[in-house]
Every structure is written in structure tokens, then in C-alpha cells.
XYZ file of C-alpha atoms in Angstrom:
677
model
C -25.589 -45.216 -4.199
C -24.173 -43.146 -7.030
C -26.412 -40.366 -8.326
C -25.228 -38.689 -11.507
C -24.264 -35.031 -11.202
C -26.139 -32.951 -13.781
C -24.397 -30.486 -16.094
C -26.483 -27.679 -14.588
C -25.378 -28.684 -11.086
C -21.727 -28.605 -12.177
C -22.187 -25.174 -13.769
C -23.882 -23.723 -10.696
C -21.187 -25.267 -8.495
C -18.467 -23.657 -10.619
C -20.262 -20.316 -10.442
C -20.601 -20.612 -6.663
C -16.901 -21.509 -6.306
C -16.003 -18.474 -8.418
C -18.104 -16.253 -6.145
C -16.447 -17.732 -3.050
C -13.011 -17.242 -4.583
C -13.786 -13.606 -5.358
C -14.988 -13.071 -1.787
C -11.839 -14.676 -0.352
C -9.602 -12.477 -2.523
C -11.470 -9.307 -1.585
C -11.609 -10.304 2.073
C -7.884 -11.125 2.231
C -7.103 -7.798 0.571
C -9.248 -5.919 3.094
C -7.836 -7.926 5.985
C -4.236 -7.354 4.861
C -4.849 -3.617 4.551
C -6.504 -3.637 7.979
C -3.511 -5.448 9.503
C -1.114 -2.957 7.911
C -3.278 -0.099 9.215
C -3.399 -1.613 12.706
C 0.379 -2.194 12.720
C 0.955 1.408 11.614
C -1.450 2.690 14.280
C 0.150 0.598 17.027
C 3.655 1.643 15.919
C 2.603 5.290 15.757
C 1.000 5.075 19.192
C 4.125 3.436 20.654
C 6.477 6.046 19.165
C 4.261 8.918 20.281
C 3.988 7.700 23.856
C 7.681 6.735 24.247
C 9.136 9.825 22.538
C 7.094 12.321 24.546
C 5.329 10.708 27.492
C 2.340 12.699 28.750
C -1.349 12.277 29.505
C -2.195 13.752 26.093
C 0.086 11.409 24.106
C -1.127 8.447 26.184
C -4.786 9.203 25.425
C -4.109 10.112 21.780
C -1.939 7.032 21.258
C -4.550 4.802 22.853
C -7.187 6.242 20.516
C -4.925 5.593 17.520
C -4.334 1.984 18.657
C -8.049 1.408 19.246
C -8.840 2.818 15.787
C -6.621 0.279 14.020
C -7.655 -2.598 16.270
C -11.397 -1.979 15.820
C -11.085 -2.321 12.030
C -9.340 -5.692 12.381
C -11.812 -6.858 15.033
C -14.705 -5.983 12.723
C -13.195 -8.211 10.031
C -12.672 -11.245 12.299
C -15.651 -11.071 14.683
C -17.611 -13.573 12.536
C -15.161 -16.292 13.652
C -16.661 -16.165 17.135
C -20.306 -16.221 16.063
C -22.357 -19.427 16.341
C -25.785 -19.871 14.764
C -27.816 -21.999 17.166
C -31.165 -23.515 16.224
C -34.128 -22.559 18.397
C -35.244 -25.838 19.989
C -38.222 -24.422 21.908
C -40.719 -25.930 19.463
C -38.924 -29.290 19.264
C -39.157 -32.398 21.439
C -36.263 -34.871 21.616
C -37.102 -38.542 21.008
C -34.867 -41.574 21.580
C -34.440 -45.069 20.169
C -35.861 -46.528 23.377
C -39.034 -44.465 22.973
C -39.422 -45.065 19.218
C -37.654 -48.325 18.211
C -39.630 -48.910 14.984
C -39.113 -45.331 13.758
C -35.373 -45.470 14.453
C -35.067 -48.842 12.695
C -36.898 -47.309 9.725
C -34.371 -44.437 9.633
C -31.476 -46.925 10.011
C -32.455 -48.491 6.703
C -32.685 -45.135 4.897
C -29.299 -43.767 6.049
C -27.664 -47.064 5.105
C -29.158 -46.977 1.620
C -28.360 -43.291 1.071
C -24.865 -43.637 2.555
C -24.924 -40.952 5.234
C -24.276 -41.100 9.013
C -27.223 -41.594 11.365
C -28.488 -38.268 12.751
C -26.902 -37.059 15.970
C -30.323 -36.410 17.542
C -33.917 -36.718 16.352
C -36.590 -34.200 17.300
C -40.302 -34.029 16.608
C -42.547 -30.962 16.391
C -46.170 -30.261 15.442
C -45.146 -28.797 12.046
C -45.876 -29.904 8.477
C -42.176 -30.234 7.746
C -39.036 -32.373 7.924
C -35.463 -31.116 7.866
C -31.867 -31.831 8.776
C -30.237 -29.057 10.832
C -27.116 -28.288 12.843
C -25.573 -25.446 14.802
C -23.105 -23.730 12.477
C -20.206 -21.321 12.753
C -17.292 -20.227 10.609
C -15.392 -23.309 11.749
C -18.137 -25.572 10.372
C -16.383 -25.354 6.996
C -13.328 -27.136 8.415
C -14.637 -29.341 11.228
C -17.052 -32.313 11.028
C -20.567 -31.327 12.081
C -23.100 -33.605 13.750
C -26.456 -33.173 12.052
C -29.872 -33.505 13.688
C -33.151 -34.643 12.148
C -36.425 -32.769 12.677
C -39.709 -34.582 11.933
C -43.027 -32.736 11.949
C -46.042 -34.724 13.156
C -48.222 -32.532 10.913
C -46.286 -33.999 7.970
C -46.128 -37.622 9.143
C -49.861 -37.446 9.795
C -50.606 -36.828 6.102
C -48.292 -39.190 4.174
C -47.670 -42.879 3.585
C -44.692 -44.767 4.934
C -43.083 -44.907 1.474
C -43.617 -41.163 0.989
C -41.993 -40.595 4.399
C -39.062 -42.715 3.261
C -38.691 -40.594 0.114
C -38.835 -37.342 2.107
C -36.158 -38.493 4.561
C -34.010 -39.819 1.704
C -34.265 -36.341 0.166
C -33.115 -34.711 3.423
C -30.228 -37.139 3.906
C -29.393 -36.762 0.209
C -28.210 -33.217 0.902
C -25.261 -34.651 2.828
C -24.585 -37.955 1.110
C -22.549 -36.658 -1.836
C -19.142 -35.008 -1.599
C -20.176 -32.754 -4.466
C -22.747 -31.182 -2.127
C -20.010 -29.888 0.210
C -19.590 -26.711 -1.822
C -23.150 -25.727 -0.838
C -22.061 -25.691 2.799
C -19.120 -23.421 1.936
C -21.325 -20.984 0.043
C -23.809 -20.972 2.919
C -21.107 -20.194 5.468
C -19.538 -17.475 3.315
C -23.009 -15.947 3.134
C -23.215 -16.092 6.931
C -19.796 -14.440 7.250
C -20.828 -11.498 5.068
C -24.236 -11.292 6.736
C -22.549 -11.134 10.148
C -20.371 -8.211 9.093
C -23.302 -6.397 7.494
C -26.139 -6.925 9.930
C -25.104 -8.662 13.164
C -23.267 -5.804 14.822
C -25.047 -5.319 18.149
C -22.086 -6.428 20.283
C -19.643 -4.507 18.061
C -21.750 -1.335 18.309
C -22.038 -1.751 22.088
C -18.254 -2.028 22.334
C -17.831 1.108 20.196
C -20.341 3.032 22.315
C -18.636 2.025 25.558
C -15.218 3.108 24.234
C -16.311 6.313 22.512
C -17.752 7.700 25.741
C -14.343 7.750 27.443
C -13.132 11.120 26.088
C -13.258 13.440 23.091
C -10.079 12.027 21.487
C -11.307 8.448 21.717
C -14.619 9.573 20.245
C -12.741 11.147 17.327
C -10.874 7.952 16.442
C -13.987 5.758 16.908
C -15.839 8.072 14.506
C -13.137 7.522 11.861
C -13.250 3.753 12.482
C -17.031 3.761 11.951
C -16.603 5.545 8.604
C -13.976 3.003 7.492
C -16.259 0.130 8.536
C -19.132 1.706 6.562
C -16.858 1.716 3.496
C -16.026 -1.955 4.036
C -19.744 -2.748 4.399
C -20.479 -0.999 1.087
C -18.036 -3.371 -0.627
C -19.486 -6.359 1.236
C -23.062 -5.522 0.165
C -22.009 -5.811 -3.462
C -20.347 -9.148 -2.704
C -23.322 -10.348 -0.638
C -25.701 -10.011 -3.580
C -23.287 -11.848 -5.857
C -22.533 -14.676 -3.409
C -26.151 -14.956 -2.297
C -27.429 -15.236 -5.866
C -24.909 -17.978 -6.609
C -25.920 -19.728 -3.388
C -29.628 -19.609 -4.293
C -28.916 -20.964 -7.780
C -26.844 -23.774 -6.302
C -29.436 -24.385 -3.579
C -32.116 -25.004 -6.216
C -29.825 -27.474 -7.978
C -29.137 -29.159 -4.642
C -32.896 -29.689 -4.234
C -33.075 -31.396 -7.635
C -30.047 -33.486 -6.674
C -31.592 -34.509 -3.318
C -34.826 -35.382 -5.148
C -32.797 -37.652 -7.412
C -31.352 -39.363 -4.321
C -34.886 -39.935 -3.025
C -36.021 -41.277 -6.406
C -33.139 -43.772 -6.366
C -34.365 -45.049 -2.994
C -38.140 -45.263 -3.556
C -38.719 -44.459 -7.213
C -40.081 -41.055 -8.179
C -43.793 -41.604 -7.449
C -43.799 -41.429 -3.599
C -41.968 -38.079 -3.552
C -44.158 -36.725 -6.354
C -47.343 -37.753 -4.532
C -46.203 -36.166 -1.262
C -45.208 -32.930 -3.011
C -48.628 -32.655 -4.625
C -50.411 -33.273 -1.318
C -48.176 -30.917 0.712
C -50.177 -27.722 0.134
C -53.389 -29.469 1.171
C -51.700 -30.915 4.281
C -50.337 -27.487 5.220
C -53.647 -25.777 4.511
C -55.535 -28.276 6.675
C -53.058 -27.711 9.521
C -53.518 -23.939 9.321
C -57.284 -24.286 8.989
C -57.426 -26.074 12.346
C -55.205 -23.354 13.839
C -57.575 -20.643 12.545
C -60.585 -22.585 13.852
C -59.162 -22.618 17.377
C -58.018 -18.988 17.129
C -61.709 -18.120 16.813
C -62.443 -20.273 19.876
C -59.991 -18.582 22.291
C -62.726 -16.319 23.637
C -64.875 -19.421 24.322
C -61.945 -21.206 26.031
C -62.062 -24.222 23.721
C -58.937 -26.292 23.062
C -58.073 -29.308 20.939
C -57.932 -32.785 22.415
C -55.914 -34.258 19.530
C -54.923 -31.684 16.941
C -53.619 -34.233 14.444
C -56.784 -36.305 14.264
C -58.550 -33.033 13.497
C -55.969 -32.052 10.879
C -56.517 -35.404 9.175
C -60.299 -34.911 9.175
C -59.978 -31.378 7.749
C -57.567 -32.528 5.033
C -59.995 -35.163 3.785
C -62.973 -32.836 4.286
C -61.353 -30.131 2.121
C -60.377 -32.767 -0.454
C -63.993 -33.876 -0.710
C -65.116 -30.270 -1.232
C -62.817 -30.126 -4.271
C -63.864 -33.583 -5.507
C -60.381 -35.016 -4.873
C -60.250 -38.819 -4.703
C -59.410 -40.283 -1.283
C -57.539 -43.571 -1.371
C -56.395 -45.561 1.667
C -57.454 -42.655 3.883
C -55.371 -40.022 2.051
C -56.270 -37.551 -0.737
C -54.774 -38.334 -4.148
C -53.897 -34.816 -5.299
C -53.052 -34.409 -8.979
C -51.706 -31.508 -11.034
C -55.211 -31.057 -12.473
C -56.448 -30.056 -8.997
C -54.541 -26.773 -9.427
C -56.918 -25.701 -12.191
C -57.111 -22.030 -11.238
C -53.555 -20.996 -12.146
C -54.131 -19.014 -15.366
C -51.150 -16.657 -15.290
C -49.472 -15.809 -18.580
C -46.466 -14.394 -16.733
C -43.500 -16.522 -15.665
C -40.634 -15.043 -13.635
C -37.759 -17.152 -12.429
C -37.306 -16.123 -8.795
C -33.552 -15.693 -8.591
C -33.740 -15.335 -4.801
C -35.687 -18.563 -4.172
C -33.784 -21.323 -2.375
C -36.160 -24.029 -3.663
C -37.510 -24.699 -7.155
C -41.250 -24.513 -7.765
C -43.092 -27.752 -6.985
C -44.035 -28.070 -10.654
C -40.336 -27.877 -11.615
C -39.418 -30.555 -9.075
C -42.171 -32.861 -10.319
C -41.129 -32.341 -13.936
C -37.525 -33.233 -13.027
C -38.668 -36.347 -11.122
C -40.797 -37.513 -14.061
C -37.855 -36.981 -16.399
C -35.788 -39.355 -14.229
C -38.597 -41.922 -14.605
C -37.148 -44.116 -11.853
C -39.941 -46.590 -11.069
C -39.734 -49.141 -8.272
C -42.166 -51.726 -7.051
C -43.939 -50.153 -4.102
C -44.959 -52.065 -0.984
C -48.511 -52.065 0.320
C -49.449 -48.555 1.390
C -49.164 -47.968 5.142
C -49.629 -44.740 7.042
C -46.337 -43.158 8.145
C -47.736 -42.191 11.558
C -48.030 -45.902 12.465
C -44.235 -46.004 12.753
C -44.651 -44.133 16.061
C -45.052 -46.109 19.269
C -47.762 -44.724 21.589
C -48.960 -42.540 18.713
C -51.974 -41.063 20.509
C -49.859 -40.132 23.533
C -47.282 -38.312 21.400
C -49.956 -36.561 19.360
C -51.548 -35.282 22.561
C -48.154 -34.159 23.834
C -47.553 -32.173 20.636
C -51.120 -30.832 20.787
C -50.251 -29.362 24.196
C -47.159 -27.832 22.570
C -49.314 -25.990 20.036
C -51.527 -24.445 22.734
C -48.939 -23.893 25.482
C -48.555 -20.155 24.822
C -52.284 -19.405 24.527
C -53.821 -17.610 27.511
C -57.398 -18.495 28.467
C -59.615 -16.643 30.912
C -60.732 -19.912 32.488
C -59.939 -23.624 32.309
C -60.424 -24.567 28.634
C -62.660 -27.420 27.529
C -61.885 -29.713 24.595
C -63.967 -31.110 21.755
C -64.310 -34.798 21.067
C -63.448 -35.665 17.466
C -67.183 -36.041 16.694
C -67.897 -32.598 18.160
C -65.021 -31.094 16.207
C -66.200 -32.588 12.925
C -69.663 -31.112 13.468
C -68.363 -27.695 14.566
C -65.799 -27.469 11.775
C -68.376 -28.358 9.133
C -70.555 -25.471 10.360
C -67.503 -23.194 10.574
C -66.527 -24.060 6.991
C -70.071 -23.474 5.770
C -70.005 -20.009 7.372
C -66.890 -19.104 5.359
C -67.855 -20.510 1.980
C -70.578 -20.184 -0.624
C -73.016 -22.682 -2.077
C -71.383 -25.472 -4.097
C -73.650 -24.769 -7.023
C -71.650 -21.613 -7.691
C -68.692 -23.850 -8.600
C -66.174 -21.364 -7.056
C -67.453 -18.558 -9.298
C -67.730 -16.108 -6.391
C -64.923 -17.397 -4.154
C -62.438 -14.734 -5.246
C -64.793 -12.427 -7.094
C -67.703 -10.173 -6.156
C -70.777 -9.447 -8.292
C -69.614 -6.598 -10.529
C -71.658 -3.368 -10.134
C -74.174 -2.411 -12.812
C -77.401 -0.393 -13.027
C -80.142 -2.834 -12.103
C -82.734 -0.966 -14.208
C -80.533 -1.236 -17.298
C -80.612 -5.036 -17.388
C -83.063 -6.385 -19.899
C -84.663 -9.737 -19.292
C -82.366 -12.133 -21.111
C -82.752 -15.423 -19.258
C -80.467 -18.301 -20.165
C -80.355 -21.938 -19.133
C -79.585 -22.004 -15.389
C -77.076 -24.817 -15.888
C -74.934 -22.442 -17.987
C -74.745 -19.747 -15.316
C -71.952 -21.302 -13.286
C -70.499 -23.797 -15.760
C -66.779 -24.434 -15.946
C -66.314 -22.160 -18.966
C -67.623 -19.169 -16.972
C -65.605 -20.067 -13.874
C -62.461 -20.349 -16.010
C -63.058 -16.809 -17.282
C -63.181 -15.502 -13.710
C -59.856 -17.085 -12.803
C -58.316 -15.936 -16.065
C -59.504 -12.428 -15.166
C -57.892 -12.682 -11.715
C -54.648 -13.889 -13.295
C -54.611 -10.955 -15.734
C -55.158 -8.531 -12.859
C -52.300 -10.063 -10.885
C -50.027 -10.137 -13.937
C -50.789 -6.440 -14.426
C -49.665 -5.619 -10.873
C -46.405 -7.548 -11.352
C -45.697 -5.968 -14.749
C -46.280 -2.555 -13.182
C -43.754 -3.382 -10.454
C -41.196 -4.487 -13.050
C -41.803 -1.355 -15.134
C -41.411 0.882 -12.050
C -38.292 -1.059 -10.996
C -39.880 -2.067 -7.705
C -39.409 -5.703 -8.731
C -35.832 -6.286 -9.834
C -35.620 -8.855 -12.650
C -33.564 -9.033 -15.817
C -35.998 -11.020 -17.963
C -39.465 -12.539 -17.781
C -41.650 -14.797 -19.922
C -45.117 -13.759 -21.073
C -47.256 -16.155 -23.082
C -44.155 -18.266 -23.686
C -42.059 -15.389 -25.084
C -39.002 -14.043 -23.249
C -38.819 -10.277 -22.647
C -36.322 -7.920 -21.029
C -37.402 -5.874 -18.006
C -37.445 -2.693 -20.125
C -40.274 -4.204 -22.209
C -42.604 -4.564 -19.191
C -44.594 -1.380 -19.951
C -45.339 -2.541 -23.523
C -46.376 -6.016 -22.344
C -48.541 -4.358 -19.665
C -50.488 -2.527 -22.394
C -51.262 -5.845 -24.081
C -52.208 -7.386 -20.746
C -54.501 -4.407 -20.000
C -56.269 -4.761 -23.360
C -57.029 -8.436 -22.682
C -58.069 -7.561 -19.128
C -60.505 -4.874 -20.285
C -62.112 -7.193 -22.839
C -62.454 -10.016 -20.327
C -63.842 -7.685 -17.649
C -66.602 -6.714 -20.074
C -67.361 -10.388 -20.780
C -67.574 -11.206 -17.065
C -69.719 -8.115 -16.416
C -72.145 -9.152 -19.153
C -72.341 -12.616 -17.642
C -73.039 -11.151 -14.190
C -75.916 -9.274 -15.799
C -77.172 -12.531 -17.361
C -77.083 -14.181 -13.933
C -79.166 -11.357 -12.446
C -81.574 -11.245 -15.386
C -82.116 -14.997 -15.402
C -82.774 -15.273 -11.689
C -84.773 -12.030 -11.576
C -87.058 -13.564 -14.187
C -87.412 -16.659 -12.018
C -87.974 -14.526 -8.887
C -90.861 -12.770 -10.664
C -92.611 -16.081 -11.183
C -92.292 -16.662 -7.426
C -93.408 -13.115 -6.500
C -89.922 -12.458 -5.074
C -88.543 -10.052 -7.697
C -88.383 -6.949 -5.474
C -86.955 -8.948 -2.588
C -84.228 -10.322 -4.874
C -83.513 -6.861 -6.281
C -83.207 -5.559 -2.696
C -80.344 -7.974 -1.960
C -78.408 -6.661 -4.977
C -79.100 -3.038 -4.045
C -77.840 -3.598 -0.491
C -74.705 -5.294 -1.757
C -73.884 -2.614 -4.339
C -74.494 0.125 -1.751
C -72.270 -1.626 0.797
C -69.609 -2.106 -1.873
C -69.509 1.664 -2.424
C -69.512 2.446 1.302
C -66.830 -0.178 1.933
C -64.333 1.672 -0.243
C -65.091 4.963 1.524
C -64.734 3.377 4.966
C -61.487 1.705 3.983
C -60.103 5.070 2.891
C -61.259 6.578 6.199
C -59.505 3.791 8.099
C -56.309 4.524 6.143
C -56.593 8.270 6.812
C -57.167 7.825 10.564
C -54.263 5.346 10.809
C -51.997 7.811 9.040
C -53.212 10.711 11.223
C -52.363 8.757 14.400
C -48.899 7.601 13.364
C -47.366 10.432 15.355
C -48.346 8.708 18.647
C -45.375 6.384 18.121
C -42.954 9.335 17.760
C -41.266 11.701 20.200
C -42.546 15.206 19.456
C -42.872 18.617 21.185
C -46.049 18.959 23.243
C -47.420 21.710 21.037
C -47.065 19.508 17.950
C -48.790 16.582 19.676
C -51.769 18.739 20.669
C -52.014 20.170 17.135
C -51.952 16.721 15.561
C -54.621 15.394 17.934
C -56.892 18.303 16.962
C -56.524 17.436 13.264
C -57.039 13.733 13.954
C -60.217 14.512 15.959
C -62.053 15.552 12.777
C -61.364 12.181 11.179
C -62.098 10.346 14.437
C -65.551 11.925 14.644
C -66.313 10.736 11.114
C -65.087 7.267 12.060
C -67.365 7.302 15.127
C -70.387 8.060 12.942
C -69.509 5.211 10.587
C -68.744 2.825 13.459
C -72.129 3.585 15.001
C -73.830 2.863 11.666
C -71.984 -0.466 11.401
C -72.875 -1.573 14.942
C -76.540 -0.766 14.329
C -76.613 -2.639 11.010
C -78.956 -5.634 11.444
C -76.372 -7.838 9.744
C -74.259 -7.680 12.944
C -77.113 -8.679 15.253
C -75.520 -12.044 16.028
C -71.905 -11.197 15.155
C -70.970 -9.141 18.217
C -70.896 -10.380 21.800
C -72.546 -8.267 24.500
C -69.086 -7.386 25.829
C -67.855 -6.202 22.408
C -71.002 -4.162 21.828
C -70.681 -2.605 25.290
C -67.020 -1.640 24.670
C -67.871 -0.003 21.341
C -70.870 1.867 22.778
C -68.705 3.078 25.665
C -66.214 4.498 23.166
C -69.019 6.144 21.175
C -70.592 7.661 24.288
C -68.270 10.653 24.656
C -65.218 12.526 23.389
C -62.087 11.017 24.877
C -58.907 12.840 25.897
C -55.663 11.212 24.743
C -53.051 13.720 25.931
C -53.007 15.534 29.261
C -50.576 18.459 29.690
C -47.367 16.552 28.948
C -48.321 12.869 29.005
C -50.163 10.426 26.768
C -53.146 8.771 28.445
C -52.136 5.267 27.425
C -55.373 3.447 28.296
C -57.380 5.855 26.149
C -54.943 5.559 23.246
C -55.085 1.760 23.526
C -58.880 1.981 23.364
C -58.687 4.263 20.305
C -56.386 1.847 18.502
C -58.657 -1.075 19.374
C -61.676 0.823 18.026
C -59.789 1.618 14.837
C -59.139 -2.105 14.475
C -62.806 -2.865 15.234
C -63.903 -0.339 12.610
C -61.824 -2.022 9.916
C -62.857 -5.520 11.017
C -66.582 -4.674 11.015
C -66.306 -2.963 7.645
C -64.638 -6.029 6.139
C -66.872 -8.526 7.933
C -69.995 -6.599 6.957
C -68.969 -6.744 3.314
C -68.585 -10.515 3.504
C -71.900 -10.991 5.329
C -73.761 -8.777 2.846
C -72.283 -10.715 -0.054
C -73.052 -14.013 1.653
C -76.682 -13.096 2.320
C -77.117 -12.135 -1.358
C -75.552 -15.366 -2.598
C -77.505 -17.470 -0.116
C -80.802 -15.959 -1.286
C -79.730 -16.279 -4.917
C -78.861 -19.973 -4.397
C -82.382 -20.582 -3.139
C -83.667 -19.356 -6.499
C -81.491 -22.001 -8.191
C -83.470 -24.796 -6.491
């Protein structure tokens, strides 16, 4: 296979080579100077000791020799560092165990023109990758590469999509032109080692510096010299790292082209579009079981459940399901309304949309075989899925022997769980990321409109455009305040320099203010329309009461959140080492805020909305905390169990405040949906 090298790839490669060359020149200069310094120190130490032998000259000479040697050692220690991959989440598989899968991979490596992986591992993840243990010597010695396959990925793709994904991974190593990426990566690791991986070096310095005052003197000078070297390396690190990230993005496009040459561009495009949904379904099942830890419930087959959730979520978004898999299209990402485009110079991968655009530009189309599920390549599939399910839960501690759901039970429980976290479909996502905006209920005149217009697509689009403008405003603020370091950005298709961010922010704010007013007026129309309907059903005051409770909670929520922030800040000192008198003084100041938090926590616990939200044990723990004033510091020691309880109650306070807001909003929207019937 011969994949053409793009002009952009060649340019980024040249830039990366230039960065490597600059690093080598600077490094060799530093290393040469360090060798000269060490030679001078060793010669000086030798002359001092031999010309006037004494305990003083011996110690002083040794310190001088150590000083020079430590600088050189700092500059070469990366040669002895190996980066080993953590295999704790991976399970090795063999050709004997998985003959069909290995034969499948045989065909791909032959077509791509790369050696067969050294070892193949599987994990529960929604991912696939090629990895190897690397060191400085990896740039000069052949490296055996391993393949990692995530069952969470295989579970959500077709066989041809799996082939495209593996061809992409092998494509990273099939072209000689890709070798420069490995060099840039390793140079990055070299600099990173000298900047940040200094535990063993610092331990050596500490052990030497404690010998005597003279040794400590020379070690102190060596540390200052090393700090100077690190200052130079930080400048180089940014330069080399930026060139590596630019090249890395081009390498992704190049590997995509390899995959497209093997399968055509459609299988990789389809898998890229479905990837977010596959990942989201995986994490949704994780979150579901996180909430079940207290009930000691565990999964029987996590991947069957992931598959159900993926298709369930697809159905909620009206995504077509074909041959058992969702057909995700670019139109399914309808809520991205941002006017702001910033090229992330630190990203190692291009955006999915960029990769798809590049694949479509290649327009390599091949006749595709009948669609088969990739997971069927595995022998004893159910057994391996159960084995990886156990891997997911192996570090979870349960109070008693956990029970597992059947798939039917899971489907029923998850459907109820999903319903508890979402709002009525008739809202068409209008309230998913937006709350009813506050307004004076008495000021709303009766201006009923057609109910079908209340949550139509035009109104939903305005909400997501509003959210995009808000987010764009935050980013523009960060650019203007130099918290977000960029040179240029695009806004509404026009390129601007970072210094123009404040001016663009003003324009963004003007559009935001106008749109906020439009959305507010529509929220009023919603209330007016349904209030009018509620009157005909003799439910007007009841409906109004739901809005009043929500608006009141909205106000109280902000106050409670500020209280949570204040208490957290007031208790930060418990993680510091302070004089006893200061600790006592700070606890006295914090007690005022804690008492206010107790009053608010009591009000939350007694709110009827939490009647079925708290277990008896949780309610008992909170009431125990509220029952008296606790002591957190006794004479000269923290009372750890009481502090742990305080921190847990602070967490509970924030959780209940947030959960109460959601439940109040949900009860309003549930009642309001009933009026839409």
C-alpha cells in the first residue's frame, strides 16, 4: 500500500525536524559545557587534595567533584528512564483462545504492511490503540508493539468498522515517513524527564547534601545551575511539544487515509460518528451502577447492557437503528451553535468533524461486505464479556454479597432511572440545559398561543443558540484576560487576533442580551398559555404555586451555593500546619458560617421534596450532626472523626441543595406537561 504524503504533513514534519534539531544543538551545547565544568571540578578537586592533603581539602574537593558530576548526571539521567504501560486494566489473549480474531488481524496487517503485534490485550474500554514500552533508546532500537482492543468499542461497531479502526492504528507504523513522529515524541519525553521526573535525582541530592556543610554548599550551587538549565528546557519544551502536536494531528489524518485505502472511507466515518454515543452509553451504565453500590447490585454482563443503553439513547433522539446499531449522522449534533472557532494548538487529535471532512475529500469508496457485528469475531463471547465485567467491578467494595440484574431487569430499571433524570419528550429538549427564567408572575398578561408552537424546533434552537453565546462569552473573556493563550481565533467566519477579543466580546454580549430577552418573553408566553388552560381546569393557583416554589428555590439555591463556598474556604486551614492559637481562632470564625449551614441543612432535610430521597441511615446521620455543637480541635490535636463528619455534612449540604433544585424543577415541568395533554 502506498498512501500519498500530503503537503501539510511534509510541512509539519519539516517543522518538527527543525524543532528536534534545535533541541539537539542546545542540548549538546549544555552537555559540552557540563562536561567541561565536571572536568574542571574533578581536576580542581584532584589538585587540591594532592597538593595539600587534609580532611578539609578532601571534603571540599569531594564537594567540588560532586557539584560537577551532578550537573552531568542531570543531563543524562533520561537515558535510564523507561516508560512502562500500566497493564492492570488489560487482559492478554492468545491465538489459541481467539483464532478467528487473530486471523482477522492477520489480514489487516498484511494489507497495511506492518508487522503483527507482539501481544494483544483486551480491556472493557471504548477504545483501541497500539502501545509499547518506550525509552530514549527506542529511537535507535526496533520496538515490539502491542495491540489493545476495548470490548466497549467492539461491542458497538461492525466488523468492517473494526477493520478500519485497526487499519488506522497500524497505519501509524506502516510508513517510514511516520518515524519522525516517534523521534519528536521521545525528544518530548527527554525534556519532560529533565523538567518533571526528578524524584530519584532529588532523593540523591538530599542524601548527599546531609553529609556536611561543605557538601550542602556545593549541592545548593548545583541545584541553582540545574534550575537555569530547566528554564532553558521549558522554552524548548513548548516549542517541541507544539510541533509534536501539529505533527500528531497530521499523523491522524495520514492513518485515516491508510484506513480508507483498506475499507473505503465510509466504515471509519460511521464509527467516528457513533463513538460519542458508544462512549456515553458505556459511562451511563457505569453511573447507573455507581448509584446501586449502596444496594449491593452488580452487572451480570456489562456489555449487553451497554448495547441496550446505546440503542435506547438513540431511540430517545430519534436516531435510526439499522442491523442492531444506531446510524448516527452529522445532523444528530444539532445543538452546536457556537460562532467561535479556536484551533487547539495543544490537541494531539483533530476534531471529529475535521477527520470526517478529510475522509470525504479522499472519497475512497469500496464495495462493502454484508454487515456483521465485530463482537462475533470473539470465540466464547459471553464468557469473555463476563470476565471483563468482573474487571470493571473488581475494585468496588460492597457491604454484602452483591446481586446481579438479568438483562430484562436491567432494561426495566434503567428505563425508570433514565426517566428520573430527564424531562417529558414534549418539551423537545427545551429545558434540558435551561431553567425557566425568573419573571414576576403577576406581570404576565394572558397572551395564549398555539400549544404546538411552545416547544417547536425554532424555540429550541434559540435556547441552544443562547447557550452557545454564553459559552462563547466565557471563552472570549478568558482570551481577553490572557487566561486562554491563543494567537488567533475565528468568530462568525472572520479571523481575529487575540487582542481583539474584548471588542468581539462586546458584539457577542449584545447578541446575547437580545436573545435572552426573546427567550424570556417566550418563557412568559409558555406560562401565560398554560395558566390560561389551568384556569379552565380550576388548577390556576396550583400551577402558579409550582412556579413560585421554583423561583423561590432558584433564589435560595444561589445563596446556599455561596454559603457552601464560604464554609469550604473557611475550613481550608484544616489541611495546613498552623500554630494552635491560629487553629482555634479559625475554628471560631468558621463556627459562625457552620451554624448558618446547619440551619439551611435542617431546612433542606425537612423539605417534603426529600421525603423519598434520603435513606433512614442518611437522615439519621444528618440529624445526629444537627443535634449538637461538635468540637473539632482538642488542646493540640484535631479530632479527625469529627472533622470527617463535618466534611461529609458539607458535601451533603451541597448535594441536597443541587438535588433539591433539580427535583423542584422536575416537579414543575411534570405538572406543566400534564397541562399539555
